[in-house]
Short mmCIF file of C-alpha atoms and ligand atoms in Angstrom, two decimals:
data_model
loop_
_atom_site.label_atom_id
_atom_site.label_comp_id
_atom_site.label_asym_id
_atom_site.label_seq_id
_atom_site.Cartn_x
_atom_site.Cartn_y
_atom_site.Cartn_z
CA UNK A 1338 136.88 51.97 141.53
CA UNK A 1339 133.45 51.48 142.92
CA UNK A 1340 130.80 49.27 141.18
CA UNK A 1341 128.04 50.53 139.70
CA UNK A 1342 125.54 49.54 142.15
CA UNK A 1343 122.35 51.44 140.60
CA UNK A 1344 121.24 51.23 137.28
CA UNK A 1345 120.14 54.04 134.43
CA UNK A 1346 117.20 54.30 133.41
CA UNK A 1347 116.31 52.60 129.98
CA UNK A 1348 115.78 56.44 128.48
CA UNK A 1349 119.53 56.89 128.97
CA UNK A 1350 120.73 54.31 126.71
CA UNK A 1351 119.30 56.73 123.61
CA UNK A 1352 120.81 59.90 124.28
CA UNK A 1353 123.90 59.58 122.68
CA UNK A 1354 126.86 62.31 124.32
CA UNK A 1355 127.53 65.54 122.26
CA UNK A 1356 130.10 64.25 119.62
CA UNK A 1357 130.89 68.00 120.17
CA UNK A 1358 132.45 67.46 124.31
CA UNK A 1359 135.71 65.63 123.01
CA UNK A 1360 136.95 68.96 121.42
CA UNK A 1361 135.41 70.89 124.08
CA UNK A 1362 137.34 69.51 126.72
CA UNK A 1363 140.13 69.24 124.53
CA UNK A 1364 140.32 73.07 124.09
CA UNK A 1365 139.95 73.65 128.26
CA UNK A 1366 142.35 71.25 128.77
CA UNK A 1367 145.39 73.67 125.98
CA UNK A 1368 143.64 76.68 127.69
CA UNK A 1369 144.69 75.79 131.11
CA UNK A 1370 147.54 74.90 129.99
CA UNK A 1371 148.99 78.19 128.72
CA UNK A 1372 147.79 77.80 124.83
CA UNK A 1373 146.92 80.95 122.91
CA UNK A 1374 143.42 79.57 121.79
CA UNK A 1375 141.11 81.31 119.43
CA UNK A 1376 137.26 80.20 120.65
CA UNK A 1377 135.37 80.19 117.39
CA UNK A 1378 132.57 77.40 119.10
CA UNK A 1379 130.81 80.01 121.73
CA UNK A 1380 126.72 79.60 120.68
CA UNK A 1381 126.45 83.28 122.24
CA UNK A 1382 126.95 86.89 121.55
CA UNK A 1383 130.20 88.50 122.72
CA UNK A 1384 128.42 91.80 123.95
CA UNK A 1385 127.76 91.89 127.82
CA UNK A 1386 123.57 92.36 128.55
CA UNK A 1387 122.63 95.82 127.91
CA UNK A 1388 123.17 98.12 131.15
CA UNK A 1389 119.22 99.20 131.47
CA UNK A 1390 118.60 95.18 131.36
CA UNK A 1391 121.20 94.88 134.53
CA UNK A 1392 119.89 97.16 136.33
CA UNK A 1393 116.10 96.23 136.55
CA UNK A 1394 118.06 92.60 137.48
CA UNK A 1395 119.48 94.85 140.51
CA UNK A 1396 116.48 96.85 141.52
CA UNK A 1397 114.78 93.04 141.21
CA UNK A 1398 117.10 92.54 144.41
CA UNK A 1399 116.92 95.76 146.19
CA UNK A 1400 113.68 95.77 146.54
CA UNK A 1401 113.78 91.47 147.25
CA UNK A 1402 111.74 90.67 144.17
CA UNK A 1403 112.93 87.32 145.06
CA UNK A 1404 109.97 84.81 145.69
CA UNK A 1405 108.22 82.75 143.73
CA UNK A 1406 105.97 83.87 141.17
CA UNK A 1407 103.45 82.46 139.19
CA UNK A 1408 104.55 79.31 137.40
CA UNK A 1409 104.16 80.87 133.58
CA UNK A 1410 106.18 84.21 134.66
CA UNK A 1411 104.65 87.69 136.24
CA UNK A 1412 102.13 88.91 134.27
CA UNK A 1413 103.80 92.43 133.38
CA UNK A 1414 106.25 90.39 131.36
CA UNK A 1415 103.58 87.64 129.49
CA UNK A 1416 102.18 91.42 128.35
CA UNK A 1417 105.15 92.85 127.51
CA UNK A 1418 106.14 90.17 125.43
CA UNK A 1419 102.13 89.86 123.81
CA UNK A 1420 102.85 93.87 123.20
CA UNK A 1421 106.15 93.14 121.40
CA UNK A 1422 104.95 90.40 119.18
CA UNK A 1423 101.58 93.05 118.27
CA UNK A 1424 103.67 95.79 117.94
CA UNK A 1425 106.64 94.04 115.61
CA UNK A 1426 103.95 91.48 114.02
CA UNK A 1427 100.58 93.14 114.37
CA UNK A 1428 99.98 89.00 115.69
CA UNK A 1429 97.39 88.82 118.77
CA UNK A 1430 98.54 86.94 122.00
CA UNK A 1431 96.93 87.05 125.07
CA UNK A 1432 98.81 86.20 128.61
CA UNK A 1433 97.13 83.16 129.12
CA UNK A 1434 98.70 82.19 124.72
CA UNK A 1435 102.50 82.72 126.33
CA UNK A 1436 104.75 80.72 128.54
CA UNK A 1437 107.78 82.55 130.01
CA UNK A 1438 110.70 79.32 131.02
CA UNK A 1439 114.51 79.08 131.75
CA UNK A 1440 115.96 80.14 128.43
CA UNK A 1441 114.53 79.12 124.99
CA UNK A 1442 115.96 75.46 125.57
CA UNK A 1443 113.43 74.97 128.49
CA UNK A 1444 110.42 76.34 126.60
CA UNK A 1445 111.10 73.80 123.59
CA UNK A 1446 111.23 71.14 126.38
CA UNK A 1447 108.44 71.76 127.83
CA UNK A 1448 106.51 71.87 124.30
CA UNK A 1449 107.70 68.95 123.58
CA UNK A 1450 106.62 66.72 126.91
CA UNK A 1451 103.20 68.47 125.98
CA UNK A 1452 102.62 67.57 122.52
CA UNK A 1453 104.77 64.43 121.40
CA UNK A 1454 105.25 60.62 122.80
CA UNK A 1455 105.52 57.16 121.35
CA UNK A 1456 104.70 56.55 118.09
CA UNK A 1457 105.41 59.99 116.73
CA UNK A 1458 107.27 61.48 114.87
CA UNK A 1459 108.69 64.58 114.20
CA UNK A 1460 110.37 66.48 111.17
CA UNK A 1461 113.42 67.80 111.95
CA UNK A 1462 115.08 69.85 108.70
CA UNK A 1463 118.75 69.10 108.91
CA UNK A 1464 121.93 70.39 110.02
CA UNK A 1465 119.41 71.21 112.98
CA UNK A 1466 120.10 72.49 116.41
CA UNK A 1467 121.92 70.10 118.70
CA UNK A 1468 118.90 69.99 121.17
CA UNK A 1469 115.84 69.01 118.89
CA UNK A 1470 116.91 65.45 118.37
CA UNK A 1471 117.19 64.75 122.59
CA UNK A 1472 114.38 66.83 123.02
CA UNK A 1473 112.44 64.83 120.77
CA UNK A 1474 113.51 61.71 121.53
CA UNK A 1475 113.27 61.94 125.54
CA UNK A 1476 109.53 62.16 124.47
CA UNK A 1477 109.08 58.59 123.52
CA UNK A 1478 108.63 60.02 119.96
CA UNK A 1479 111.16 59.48 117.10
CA UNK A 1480 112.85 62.54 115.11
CA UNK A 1481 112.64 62.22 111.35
CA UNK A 1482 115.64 64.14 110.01
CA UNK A 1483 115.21 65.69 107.00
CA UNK A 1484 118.04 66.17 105.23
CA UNK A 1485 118.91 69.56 103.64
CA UNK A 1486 120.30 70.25 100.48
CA UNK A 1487 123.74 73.06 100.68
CA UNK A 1488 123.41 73.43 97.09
CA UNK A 1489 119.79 75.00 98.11
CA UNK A 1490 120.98 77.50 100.52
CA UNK A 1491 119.83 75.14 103.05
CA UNK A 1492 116.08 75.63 102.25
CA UNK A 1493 113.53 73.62 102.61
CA UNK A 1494 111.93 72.10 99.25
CA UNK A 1495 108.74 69.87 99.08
CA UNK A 1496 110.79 67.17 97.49
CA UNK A 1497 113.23 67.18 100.78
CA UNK A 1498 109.47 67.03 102.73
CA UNK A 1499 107.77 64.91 100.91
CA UNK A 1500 110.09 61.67 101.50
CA UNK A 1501 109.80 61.72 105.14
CA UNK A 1502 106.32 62.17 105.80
CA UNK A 1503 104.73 59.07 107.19
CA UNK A 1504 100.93 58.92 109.26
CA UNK A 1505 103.11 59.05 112.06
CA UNK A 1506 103.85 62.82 111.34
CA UNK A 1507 102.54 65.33 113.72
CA UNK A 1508 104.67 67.94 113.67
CA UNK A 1509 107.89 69.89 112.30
CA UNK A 1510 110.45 72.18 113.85
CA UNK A 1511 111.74 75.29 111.98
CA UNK A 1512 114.72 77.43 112.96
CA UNK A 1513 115.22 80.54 110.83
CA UNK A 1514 117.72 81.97 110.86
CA UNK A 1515 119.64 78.69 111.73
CA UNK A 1516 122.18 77.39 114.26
CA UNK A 1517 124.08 76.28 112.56
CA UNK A 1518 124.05 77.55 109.58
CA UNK A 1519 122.79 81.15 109.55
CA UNK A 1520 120.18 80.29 106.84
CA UNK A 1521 117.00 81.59 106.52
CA UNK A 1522 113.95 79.65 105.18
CA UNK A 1523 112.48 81.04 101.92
CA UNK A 1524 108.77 82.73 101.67
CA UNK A 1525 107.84 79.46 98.90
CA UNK A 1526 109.66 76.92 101.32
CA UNK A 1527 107.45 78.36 104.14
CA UNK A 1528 104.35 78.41 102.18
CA UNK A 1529 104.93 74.41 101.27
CA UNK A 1530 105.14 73.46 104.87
CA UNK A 1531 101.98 75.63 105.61
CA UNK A 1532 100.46 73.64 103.36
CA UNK A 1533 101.85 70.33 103.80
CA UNK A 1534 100.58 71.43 108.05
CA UNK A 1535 97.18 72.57 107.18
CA UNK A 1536 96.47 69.54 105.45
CA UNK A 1537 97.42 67.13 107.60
CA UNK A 1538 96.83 69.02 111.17
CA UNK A 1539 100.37 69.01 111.79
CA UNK A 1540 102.19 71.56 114.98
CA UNK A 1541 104.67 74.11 113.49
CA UNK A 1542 107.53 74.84 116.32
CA UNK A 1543 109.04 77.85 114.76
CA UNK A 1544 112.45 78.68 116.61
CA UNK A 1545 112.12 82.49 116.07
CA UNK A 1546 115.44 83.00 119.25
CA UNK A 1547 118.00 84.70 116.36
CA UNK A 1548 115.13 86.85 114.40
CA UNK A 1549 116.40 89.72 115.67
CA UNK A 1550 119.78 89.30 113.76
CA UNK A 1551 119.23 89.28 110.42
CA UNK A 1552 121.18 90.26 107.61
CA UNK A 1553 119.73 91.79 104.26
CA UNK A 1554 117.28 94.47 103.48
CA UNK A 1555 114.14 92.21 103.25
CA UNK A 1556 112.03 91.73 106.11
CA UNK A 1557 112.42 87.48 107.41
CA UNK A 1558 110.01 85.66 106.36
CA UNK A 1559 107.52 83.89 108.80
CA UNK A 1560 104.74 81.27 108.58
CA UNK A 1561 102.83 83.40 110.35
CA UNK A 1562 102.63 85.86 108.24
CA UNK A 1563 102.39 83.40 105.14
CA UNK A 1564 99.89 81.28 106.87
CA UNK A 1565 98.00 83.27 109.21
CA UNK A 1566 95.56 80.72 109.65
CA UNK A 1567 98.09 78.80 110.77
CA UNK A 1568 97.92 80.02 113.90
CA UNK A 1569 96.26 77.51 116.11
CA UNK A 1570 98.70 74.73 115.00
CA UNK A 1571 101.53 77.20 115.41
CA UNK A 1572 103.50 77.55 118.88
CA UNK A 1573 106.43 79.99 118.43
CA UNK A 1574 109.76 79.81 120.85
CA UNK A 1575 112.04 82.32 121.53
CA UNK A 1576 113.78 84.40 124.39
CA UNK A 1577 115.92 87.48 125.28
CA UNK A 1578 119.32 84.99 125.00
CA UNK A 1579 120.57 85.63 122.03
CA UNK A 1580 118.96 89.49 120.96
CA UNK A 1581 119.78 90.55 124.65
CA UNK A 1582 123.01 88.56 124.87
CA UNK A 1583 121.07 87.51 127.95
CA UNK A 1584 122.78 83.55 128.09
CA UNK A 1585 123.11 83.70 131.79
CA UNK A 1586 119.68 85.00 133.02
CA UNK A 1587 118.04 81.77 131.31
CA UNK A 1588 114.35 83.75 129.83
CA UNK A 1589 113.05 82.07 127.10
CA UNK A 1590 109.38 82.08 125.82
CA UNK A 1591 106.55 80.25 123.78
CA UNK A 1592 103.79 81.49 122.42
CA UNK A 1593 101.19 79.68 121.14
CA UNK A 1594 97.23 78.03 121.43
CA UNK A 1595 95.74 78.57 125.20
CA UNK A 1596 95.34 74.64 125.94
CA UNK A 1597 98.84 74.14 124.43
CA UNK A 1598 100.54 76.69 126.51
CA UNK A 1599 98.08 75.43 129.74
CA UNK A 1600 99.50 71.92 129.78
CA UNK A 1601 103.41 73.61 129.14
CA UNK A 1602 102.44 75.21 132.52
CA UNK A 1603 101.31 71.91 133.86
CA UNK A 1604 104.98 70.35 133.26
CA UNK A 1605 106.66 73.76 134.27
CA UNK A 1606 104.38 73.64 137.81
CA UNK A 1607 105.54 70.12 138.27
CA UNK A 1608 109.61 70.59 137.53
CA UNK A 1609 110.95 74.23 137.70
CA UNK A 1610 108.20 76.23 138.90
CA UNK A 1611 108.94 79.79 137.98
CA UNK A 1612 111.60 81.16 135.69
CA UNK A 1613 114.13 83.36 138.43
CA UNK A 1614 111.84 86.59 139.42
CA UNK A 1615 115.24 88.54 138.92
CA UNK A 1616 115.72 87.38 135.34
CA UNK A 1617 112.32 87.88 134.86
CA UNK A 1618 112.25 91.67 135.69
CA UNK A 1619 115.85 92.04 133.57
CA UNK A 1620 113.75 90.66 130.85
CA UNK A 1621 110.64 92.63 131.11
CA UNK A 1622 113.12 95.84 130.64
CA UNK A 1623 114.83 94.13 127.77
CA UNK A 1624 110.90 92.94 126.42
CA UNK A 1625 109.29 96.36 126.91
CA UNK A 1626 112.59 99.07 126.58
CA UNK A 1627 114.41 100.14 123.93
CA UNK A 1628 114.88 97.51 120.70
CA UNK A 1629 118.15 98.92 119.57
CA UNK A 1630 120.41 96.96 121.16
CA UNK A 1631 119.46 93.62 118.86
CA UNK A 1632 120.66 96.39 115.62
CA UNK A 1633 123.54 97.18 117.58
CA UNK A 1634 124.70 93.65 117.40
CA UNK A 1635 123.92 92.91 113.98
CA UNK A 1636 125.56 96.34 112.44
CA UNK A 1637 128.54 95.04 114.51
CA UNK A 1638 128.62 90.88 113.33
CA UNK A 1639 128.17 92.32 109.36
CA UNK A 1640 131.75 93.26 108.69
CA UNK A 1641 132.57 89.67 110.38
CA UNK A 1642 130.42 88.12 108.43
CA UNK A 1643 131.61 89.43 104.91
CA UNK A 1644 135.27 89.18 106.16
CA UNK A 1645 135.09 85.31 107.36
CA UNK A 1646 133.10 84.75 104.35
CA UNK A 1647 135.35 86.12 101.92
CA UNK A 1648 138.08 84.72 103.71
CA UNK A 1649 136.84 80.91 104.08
CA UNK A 1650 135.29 81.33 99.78
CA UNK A 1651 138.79 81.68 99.14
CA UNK A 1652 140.78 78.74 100.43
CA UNK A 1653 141.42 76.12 97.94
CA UNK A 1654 138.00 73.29 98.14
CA UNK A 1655 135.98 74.90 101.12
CA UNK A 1656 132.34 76.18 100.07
CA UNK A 1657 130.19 78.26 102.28
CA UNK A 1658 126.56 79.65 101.66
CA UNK A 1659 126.79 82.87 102.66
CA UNK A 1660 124.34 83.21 106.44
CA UNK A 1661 121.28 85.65 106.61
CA UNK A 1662 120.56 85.88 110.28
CA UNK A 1663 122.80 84.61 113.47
CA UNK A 1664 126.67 84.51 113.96
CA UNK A 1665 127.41 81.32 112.34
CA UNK A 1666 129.19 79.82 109.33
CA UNK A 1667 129.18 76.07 108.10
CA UNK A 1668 131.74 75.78 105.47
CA UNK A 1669 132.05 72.11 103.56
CA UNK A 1670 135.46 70.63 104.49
CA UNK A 1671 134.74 67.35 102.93
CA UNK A 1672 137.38 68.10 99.65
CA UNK A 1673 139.88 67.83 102.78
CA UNK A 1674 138.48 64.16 104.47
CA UNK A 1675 140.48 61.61 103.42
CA UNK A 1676 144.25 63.75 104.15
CA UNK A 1677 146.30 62.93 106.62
CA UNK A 1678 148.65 64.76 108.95
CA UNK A 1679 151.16 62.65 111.42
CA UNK A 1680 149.88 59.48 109.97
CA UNK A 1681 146.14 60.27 110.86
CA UNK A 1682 144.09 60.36 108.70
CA UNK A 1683 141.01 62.78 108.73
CA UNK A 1684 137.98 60.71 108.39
CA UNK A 1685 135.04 63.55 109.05
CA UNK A 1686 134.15 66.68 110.85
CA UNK A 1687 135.07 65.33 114.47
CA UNK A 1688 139.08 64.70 113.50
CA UNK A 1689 138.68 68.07 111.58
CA UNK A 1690 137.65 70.08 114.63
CA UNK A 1691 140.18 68.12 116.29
CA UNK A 1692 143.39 68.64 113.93
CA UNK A 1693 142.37 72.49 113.81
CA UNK A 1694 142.53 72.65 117.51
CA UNK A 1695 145.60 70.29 117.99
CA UNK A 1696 147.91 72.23 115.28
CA UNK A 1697 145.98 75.47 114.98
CA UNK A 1698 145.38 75.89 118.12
CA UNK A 1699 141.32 77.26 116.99
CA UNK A 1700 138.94 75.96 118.98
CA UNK A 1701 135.39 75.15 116.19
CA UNK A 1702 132.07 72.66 116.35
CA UNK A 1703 132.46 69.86 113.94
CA UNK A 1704 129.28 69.26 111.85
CA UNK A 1705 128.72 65.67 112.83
CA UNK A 1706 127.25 67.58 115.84
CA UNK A 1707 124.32 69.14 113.64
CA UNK A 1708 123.54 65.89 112.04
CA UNK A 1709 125.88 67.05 108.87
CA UNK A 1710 129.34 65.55 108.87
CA UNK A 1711 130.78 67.40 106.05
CA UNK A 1712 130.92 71.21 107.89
CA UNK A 1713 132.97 72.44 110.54
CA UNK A 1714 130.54 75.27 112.45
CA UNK A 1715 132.62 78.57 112.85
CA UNK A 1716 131.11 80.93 115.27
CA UNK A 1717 132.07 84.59 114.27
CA UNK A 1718 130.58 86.42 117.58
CA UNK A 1719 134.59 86.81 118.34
CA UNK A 1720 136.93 90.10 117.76
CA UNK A 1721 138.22 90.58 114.02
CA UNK A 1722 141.57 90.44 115.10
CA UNK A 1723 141.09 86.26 116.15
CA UNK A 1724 138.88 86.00 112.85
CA UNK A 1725 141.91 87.35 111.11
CA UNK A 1726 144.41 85.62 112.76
CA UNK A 1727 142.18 82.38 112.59
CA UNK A 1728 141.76 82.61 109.04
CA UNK A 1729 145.52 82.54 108.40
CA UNK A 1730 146.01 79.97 110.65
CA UNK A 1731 142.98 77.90 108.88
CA UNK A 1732 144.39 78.39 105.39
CA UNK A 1733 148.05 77.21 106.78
CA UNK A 1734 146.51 74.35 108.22
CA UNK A 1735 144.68 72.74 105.12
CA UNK A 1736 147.83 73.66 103.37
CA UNK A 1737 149.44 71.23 104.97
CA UNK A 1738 147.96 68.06 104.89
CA UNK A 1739 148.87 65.44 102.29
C1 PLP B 2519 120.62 79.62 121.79
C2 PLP B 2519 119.50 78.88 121.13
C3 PLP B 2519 118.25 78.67 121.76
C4 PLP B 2519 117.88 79.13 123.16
O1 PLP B 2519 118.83 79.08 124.07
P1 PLP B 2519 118.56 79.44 125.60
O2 PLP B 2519 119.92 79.78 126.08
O3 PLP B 2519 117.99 78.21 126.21
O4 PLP B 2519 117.59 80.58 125.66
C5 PLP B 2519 117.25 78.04 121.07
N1 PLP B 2519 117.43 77.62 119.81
C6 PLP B 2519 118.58 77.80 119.16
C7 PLP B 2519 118.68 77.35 117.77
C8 PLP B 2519 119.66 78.42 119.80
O5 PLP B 2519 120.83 78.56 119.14
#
């Protein structure tokens, strides 16, 4: 063993590690050992990218579009992307309003070094996306986690607000549809944080990456829409990730003021430069071609949905709100903390994830990850045969313990 000669930076010492990798590695570890494991924890579609999307990546290549190019993406794609939002939205971008970065991730953390540092804070609605809380934090600024109610759907209500706003408040982040719960924010709980914003000059993030997946006949609400002049304190993120099942090619975008987007390019110039030219020329295809492909996907996760719904509703003490948008479902295990199996005892959503993956060999995110300890996070972007077959094993599993 060598000693640690060099020391970590002080910034290290508050990012805590995923409680989410001990299961991971778990699960790689079975895998590679010859156990039949059914993945319910992939955070991506199970569709390959679209084959029009692959080949503008290939004709990138053939004809070497492979330098740099300018920091905030090629300019065919910014007004692809300004075209999509007018055309889908009727909202007005211009090139100079949008960012193009490496996935959705990158754009959010690049927002964030732009607008946020010591001594503020930021309201984070929780379960919330593994990323915001690092994101936030790495800042210098401190996220505010606001707690959100499952007997609500998971919606936002100006009570929930109202208890963590401090003058330290300058901003909020918004996923809708959620990871990880597949809810969507109500029109009313959008219109209270418009308000709430307006008032006090807050920035709305709006994580928009799953609006293309949406369940429901109604159109998805948007702040935008509710508040349009909202708009200047408004920076929306998103990407071709998830409604492109384009994980790999890493394009992600924010839109949002000029001067906000200008000093995102400022921190982009200084780190990644450019977004891969090849990705971004797969993207423009998937930006500016056909849009079916996103209702391809969703007419395809619906029948999983209702099945792993209907299947997880009726096993004895697990509830489940019922997800609007994405491929995700959070059911409440907590009737089951507090049983034991082998003389453990399961204490939260970590030994959870863990027993299900030990004995049931079904690999899931435990909730703790989310900032919500009493939900296991089921991923149903997998075949309906391993739903099926992971259902039965689930319901034998709970079964069990005493
Ligand atoms: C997947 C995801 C993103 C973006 O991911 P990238 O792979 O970086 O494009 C952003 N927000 C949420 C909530 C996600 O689940």
């Amino acid at each position: 063993m060598s000693e640690q000669i060099i020391a970590l930076s002080a910034r290290m010492s508050q990012i805590k590690p995923s409680p989410t990798l001990a299961v991971n590695a778990k699960a790689k570890e079975m895998k590679a050992a010859g156990a039949d494991i059914l993945n319910f924890s992939v955070g991506e579609p199970d569709f390959p990218t679209p084959d029009h999307v692959c080949e503008a990546g290939k004709l990138a290549i053939d004809e070497k579009f492979t330098r740099y190019t300018a920091v905030p993406g090629i300019l065919e794609l910014r007004q692809a992307i300004a075209q999509r939002y007018k055309d889908d939205h009727g909202w007005e971008y211009d090139a100079d309003q949008i960012q193009v970065s490496c996935g959705g991730k990158h754009g959010l953390y690049n927002m964030a070094q732009a607008l946020f540092g010591p001594g503020d804070e930021v309201l984070i609605p929780t379960p919330f996306w593994v990323s915001y809380p690092p994101i936030i934090t790495l800042t210098g600024a401190t996220p505010v986690l606001v707690p959100l109610d499952e007997k609500d759907d998971f919606d936002l209500t100006a009570d929930n607000l109202q208890k963590f706003i401090t003058p330290k408040t300058k901003g909020i982040i918004l996923n809708s549809p959620s990871n990880p719960t597949g809810a969507v924010f109500s029109a009313q709980a959008l219109r209270t944080v418009a308000d709430m914003a307006l008032a006090k000059g807050w920035v709305v993030i709006t994580d928009d990456i799953y609006d293309t997946i949406v369940y429901g006949e109604a159109p998805l609400p948007h702040i935008l829409d509710i508040a349009p002049e909202l708009k200047e304190q408004t920076i929306i993120s998103s990407g071709v990730s998830k409604s492109f099942a384009m994980t790999g090619w890493r394009i992600g975008y924010s839109l949002g003021p000029k001067h906000v987007i200008a000093a995102m390019n400022k921190i982009q110039s200084q780190s990644t430069s450019n977004p891969s030219s090849i990705a971004q020329r797969a993207a423009l295809a998937a930006v500016a071609g056909p849009q079916d492909f996103p209702a391809i996907m969703k007419d395809s996760f619906l029948p999983r949905r209702d099945y792993i719904i209907s299947a997880l509703t009726s096993i004895p003490g697990l509830t489940c709100v019922v997800p609007n948008g994405a491929f995700y479902v959070f059911p409440n295990f907590s009737a089951y903390y507090g049983k034991s199996y082998d003389g453990k005892v399961i204490e939260g959503s970590v030994d959870m994830s863990a027993y299900l993956l030990e004995k049931s060999f079904m690999a899931t995110v435990p909730g703790a990850a989310f900032g919500a300890d009493a939900f296991v996070r089921f991923s149903f972007a997998a075949s309906m045969a391993d739903i099926k077959e992971g259902m039965k094993r689930l319901k034998e599993a709970l079964a069990k313990l005493q």
